[in-house]
Coordinates of C-alpha atoms and ligand atoms in Angstrom, one line a residue:
X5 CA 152.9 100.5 24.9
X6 CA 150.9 97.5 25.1
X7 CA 152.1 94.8 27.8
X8 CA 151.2 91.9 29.5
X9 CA 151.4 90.7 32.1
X10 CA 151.9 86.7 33.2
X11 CA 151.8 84.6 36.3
X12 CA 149.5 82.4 38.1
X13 CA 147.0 83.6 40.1
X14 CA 148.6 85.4 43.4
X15 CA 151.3 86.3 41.4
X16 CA 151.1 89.9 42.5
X17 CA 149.6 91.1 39.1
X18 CA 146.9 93.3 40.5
X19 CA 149.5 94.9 42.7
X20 CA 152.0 95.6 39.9
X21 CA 149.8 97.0 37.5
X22 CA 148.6 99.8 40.1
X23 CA 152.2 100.3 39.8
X24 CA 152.2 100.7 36.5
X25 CA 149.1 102.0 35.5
X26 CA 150.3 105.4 38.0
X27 CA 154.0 105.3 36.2
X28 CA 153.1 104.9 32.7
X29 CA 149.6 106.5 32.5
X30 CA 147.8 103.3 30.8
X31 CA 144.9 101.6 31.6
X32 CA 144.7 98.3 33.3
X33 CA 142.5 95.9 31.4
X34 CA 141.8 93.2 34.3
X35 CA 139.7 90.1 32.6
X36 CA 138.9 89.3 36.2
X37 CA 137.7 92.4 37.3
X38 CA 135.2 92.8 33.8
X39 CA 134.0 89.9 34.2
X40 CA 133.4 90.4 38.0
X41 CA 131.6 93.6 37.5
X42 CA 129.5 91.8 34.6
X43 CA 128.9 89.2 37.1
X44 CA 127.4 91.9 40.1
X45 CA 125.6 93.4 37.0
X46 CA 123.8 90.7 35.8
X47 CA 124.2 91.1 32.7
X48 CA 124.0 88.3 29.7
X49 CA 127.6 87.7 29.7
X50 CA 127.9 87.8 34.2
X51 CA 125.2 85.3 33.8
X52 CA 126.9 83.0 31.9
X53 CA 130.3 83.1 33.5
X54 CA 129.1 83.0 37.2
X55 CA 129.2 79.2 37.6
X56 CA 132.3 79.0 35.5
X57 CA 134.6 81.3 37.6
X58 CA 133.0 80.0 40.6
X59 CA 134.7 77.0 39.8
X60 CA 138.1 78.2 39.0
X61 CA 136.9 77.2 35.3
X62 CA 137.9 79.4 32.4
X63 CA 135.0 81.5 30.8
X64 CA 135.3 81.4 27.1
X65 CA 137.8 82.4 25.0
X66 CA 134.8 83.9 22.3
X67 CA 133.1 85.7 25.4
X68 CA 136.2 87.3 27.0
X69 CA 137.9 88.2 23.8
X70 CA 134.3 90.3 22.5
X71 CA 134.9 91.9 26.3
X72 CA 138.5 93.0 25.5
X73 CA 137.6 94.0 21.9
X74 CA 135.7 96.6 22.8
X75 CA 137.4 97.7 25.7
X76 CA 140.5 98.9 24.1
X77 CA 138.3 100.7 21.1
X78 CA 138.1 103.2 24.2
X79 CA 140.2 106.8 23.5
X80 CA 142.0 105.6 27.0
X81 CA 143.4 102.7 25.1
X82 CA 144.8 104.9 22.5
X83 CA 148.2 105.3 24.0
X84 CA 149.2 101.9 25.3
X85 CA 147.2 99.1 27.9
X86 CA 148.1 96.7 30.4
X87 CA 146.7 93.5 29.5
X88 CA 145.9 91.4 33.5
X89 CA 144.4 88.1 32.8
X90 CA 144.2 87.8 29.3
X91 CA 145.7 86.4 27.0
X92 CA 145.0 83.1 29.2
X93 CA 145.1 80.6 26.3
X94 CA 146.8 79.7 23.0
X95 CA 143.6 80.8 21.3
X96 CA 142.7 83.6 23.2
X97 CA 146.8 85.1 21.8
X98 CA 145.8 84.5 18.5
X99 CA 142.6 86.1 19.0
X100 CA 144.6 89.1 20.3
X101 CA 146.9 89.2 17.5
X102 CA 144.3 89.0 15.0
X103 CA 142.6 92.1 16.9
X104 CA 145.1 94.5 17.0
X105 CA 146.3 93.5 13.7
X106 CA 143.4 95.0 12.2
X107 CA 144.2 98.2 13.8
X108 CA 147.7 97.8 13.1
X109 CA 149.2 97.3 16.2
X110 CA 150.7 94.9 18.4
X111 CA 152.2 93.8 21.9
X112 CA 155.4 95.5 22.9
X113 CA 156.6 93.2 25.7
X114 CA 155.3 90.5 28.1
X115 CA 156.3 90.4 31.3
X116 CA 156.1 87.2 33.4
X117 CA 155.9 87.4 37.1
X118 CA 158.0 83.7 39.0
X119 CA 156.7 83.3 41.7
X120 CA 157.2 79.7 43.8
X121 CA 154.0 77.2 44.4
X122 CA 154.4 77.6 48.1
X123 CA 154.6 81.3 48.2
X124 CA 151.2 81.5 46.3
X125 CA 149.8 79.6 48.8
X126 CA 150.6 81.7 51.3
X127 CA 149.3 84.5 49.6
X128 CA 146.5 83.4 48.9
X129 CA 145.8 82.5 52.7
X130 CA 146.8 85.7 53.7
X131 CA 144.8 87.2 51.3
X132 CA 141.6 85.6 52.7
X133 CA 141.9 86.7 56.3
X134 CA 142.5 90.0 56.0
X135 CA 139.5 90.2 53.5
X136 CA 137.8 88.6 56.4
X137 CA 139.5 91.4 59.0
X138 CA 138.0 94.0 56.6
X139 CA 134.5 92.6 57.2
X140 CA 134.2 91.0 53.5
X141 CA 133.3 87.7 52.3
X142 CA 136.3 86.4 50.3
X143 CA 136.0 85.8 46.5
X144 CA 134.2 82.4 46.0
X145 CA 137.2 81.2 44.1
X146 CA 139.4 82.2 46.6
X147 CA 139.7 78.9 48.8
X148 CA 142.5 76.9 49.1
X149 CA 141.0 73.9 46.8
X150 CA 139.8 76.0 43.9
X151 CA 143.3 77.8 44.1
X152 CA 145.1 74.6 43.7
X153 CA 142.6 74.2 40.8
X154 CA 143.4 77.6 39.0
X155 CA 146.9 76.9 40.0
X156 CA 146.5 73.8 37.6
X157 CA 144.1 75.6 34.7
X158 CA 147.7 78.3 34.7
X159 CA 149.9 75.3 33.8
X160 CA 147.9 73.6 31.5
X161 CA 146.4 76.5 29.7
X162 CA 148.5 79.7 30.1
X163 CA 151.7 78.5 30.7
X164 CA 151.9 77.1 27.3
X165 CA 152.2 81.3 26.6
X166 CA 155.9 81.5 27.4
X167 CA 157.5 80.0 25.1
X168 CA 155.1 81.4 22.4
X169 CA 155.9 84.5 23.3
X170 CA 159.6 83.9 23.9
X171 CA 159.9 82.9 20.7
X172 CA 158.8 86.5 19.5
X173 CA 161.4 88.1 21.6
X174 CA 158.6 89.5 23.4
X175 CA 158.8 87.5 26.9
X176 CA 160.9 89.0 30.6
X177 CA 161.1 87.6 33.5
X178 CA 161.0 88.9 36.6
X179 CA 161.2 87.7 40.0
X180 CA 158.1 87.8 41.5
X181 CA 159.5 86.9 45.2
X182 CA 160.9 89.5 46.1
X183 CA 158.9 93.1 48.3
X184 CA 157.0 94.8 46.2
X185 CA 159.2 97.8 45.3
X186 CA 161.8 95.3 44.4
X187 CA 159.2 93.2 42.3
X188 CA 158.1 97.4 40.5
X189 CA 162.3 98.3 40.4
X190 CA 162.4 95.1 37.9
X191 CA 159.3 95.8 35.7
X192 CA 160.8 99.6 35.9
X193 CA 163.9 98.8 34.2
X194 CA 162.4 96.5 31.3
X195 CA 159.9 99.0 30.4
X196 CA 161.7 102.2 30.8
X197 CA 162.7 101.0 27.1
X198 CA 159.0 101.5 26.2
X199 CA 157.4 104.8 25.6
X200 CA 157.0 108.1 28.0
X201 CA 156.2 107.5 31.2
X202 CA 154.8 110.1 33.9
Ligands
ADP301 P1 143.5 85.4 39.2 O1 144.5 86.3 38.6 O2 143.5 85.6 40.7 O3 143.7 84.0 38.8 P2 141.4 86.7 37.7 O4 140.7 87.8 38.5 O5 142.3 87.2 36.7 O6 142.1 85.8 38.8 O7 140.3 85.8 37.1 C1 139.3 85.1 37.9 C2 138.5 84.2 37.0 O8 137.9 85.0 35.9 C3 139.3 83.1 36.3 O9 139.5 82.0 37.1 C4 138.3 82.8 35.1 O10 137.2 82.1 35.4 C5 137.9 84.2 34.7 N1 138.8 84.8 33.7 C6 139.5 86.0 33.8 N2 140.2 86.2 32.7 C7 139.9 85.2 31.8 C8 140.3 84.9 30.5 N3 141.2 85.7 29.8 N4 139.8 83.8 29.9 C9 138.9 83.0 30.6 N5 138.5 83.3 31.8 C10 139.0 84.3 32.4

């Protein structure tokens, strides 16, 4: 099974796919978390995306499709992924497309998580001071300006997603408002359709 997952950022994306990484016994592929770790690395690619994310800026769609390409050549990958983060543009989709074409495969569903501005705001604060209760500097893109920002790079950029994948038959919704066994009881019941699960 390959899915992905979309929302805007506080969605609850990160907290699903745990969910469904333990159910369904995929990976999750986190564009955010890759390009984190190649940020704390150091390497080429963390170099050139630090600023960028920073900024609540997309890194580009060349560098993180290369980063997904080779991820899901990994024998984890054979049986299904979880896609969180990417695609995040028109062109990054058709890069995907073109990708697993090649190895003659494709997405299986999309899932969108709704979630109302407000509430992501909310999150988002929350997020930040328990990070801080924890004893850990927040995320440099987590403040409440950038957010707004990323909030604003979702509609223009990944937004226009939905309907491309609607138009497949590819895109369900779910109601992202809702606790988060309510939020996994939804995303349960579209993709017990999909393969084995554990
Ligand atoms: P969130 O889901 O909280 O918005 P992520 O952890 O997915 O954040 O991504 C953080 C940042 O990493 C993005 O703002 C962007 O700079 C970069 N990034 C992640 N995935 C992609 C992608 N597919 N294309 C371009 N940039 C990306």
């Amino acid at each position: 099974m390959i899915l992905i997952f979309l929302g805007p950022p506080g969605a609850g994306k990160g907290t699903q796919a745990a969910h469904i990484v333990e159910r369904y016994n995929i990976p999750q592929l986190s564009t955010g978390d890759m390009l984190r770790a190649a940020v704390a690395a150091q390497t080429p690619v963390g170099k050139k995306a630090k600023e960028v994310m920073d900024a609540g800026n997309l890194v580009s769609d060349d560098i993180v499709a290369a980063i997904v390409e080779e991820r899901i050549e990994a024998e984890d990958c054979a049986g299904g992924f979880l896609l969180d983060g990417f695609p995040r543009t028109d062109v990054q989709a058709e890069m995907l497309d073109a990708m697993l074409q090649k190895k003659e495969r494709a997405v299986d569903v999309v899932i969108e998580l709704k979630v109302d501005e407000t509430a992501l705001l909310d999150r988002l604060k929350k997020r930040i001071a328990e990070t801080r209760a924890r004893g850990d500097e927040p995320r440099k893109d987590d403040n409440e300006e950038t957010f707004k920002y990323r909030l604003q790079v979702y509609k223009d950029l990944t937004a226009p997603l939905i309907p491309f994948y609607a138009a497949q038959d590819k895109l369900k919704e779910v109601d992202g408002m809702g606790s988060v066994a309510a939020v996994s009881a939804q995303i349960d019941a579209i993709l017990d359709d999909f393969g084995p699960k554990n």
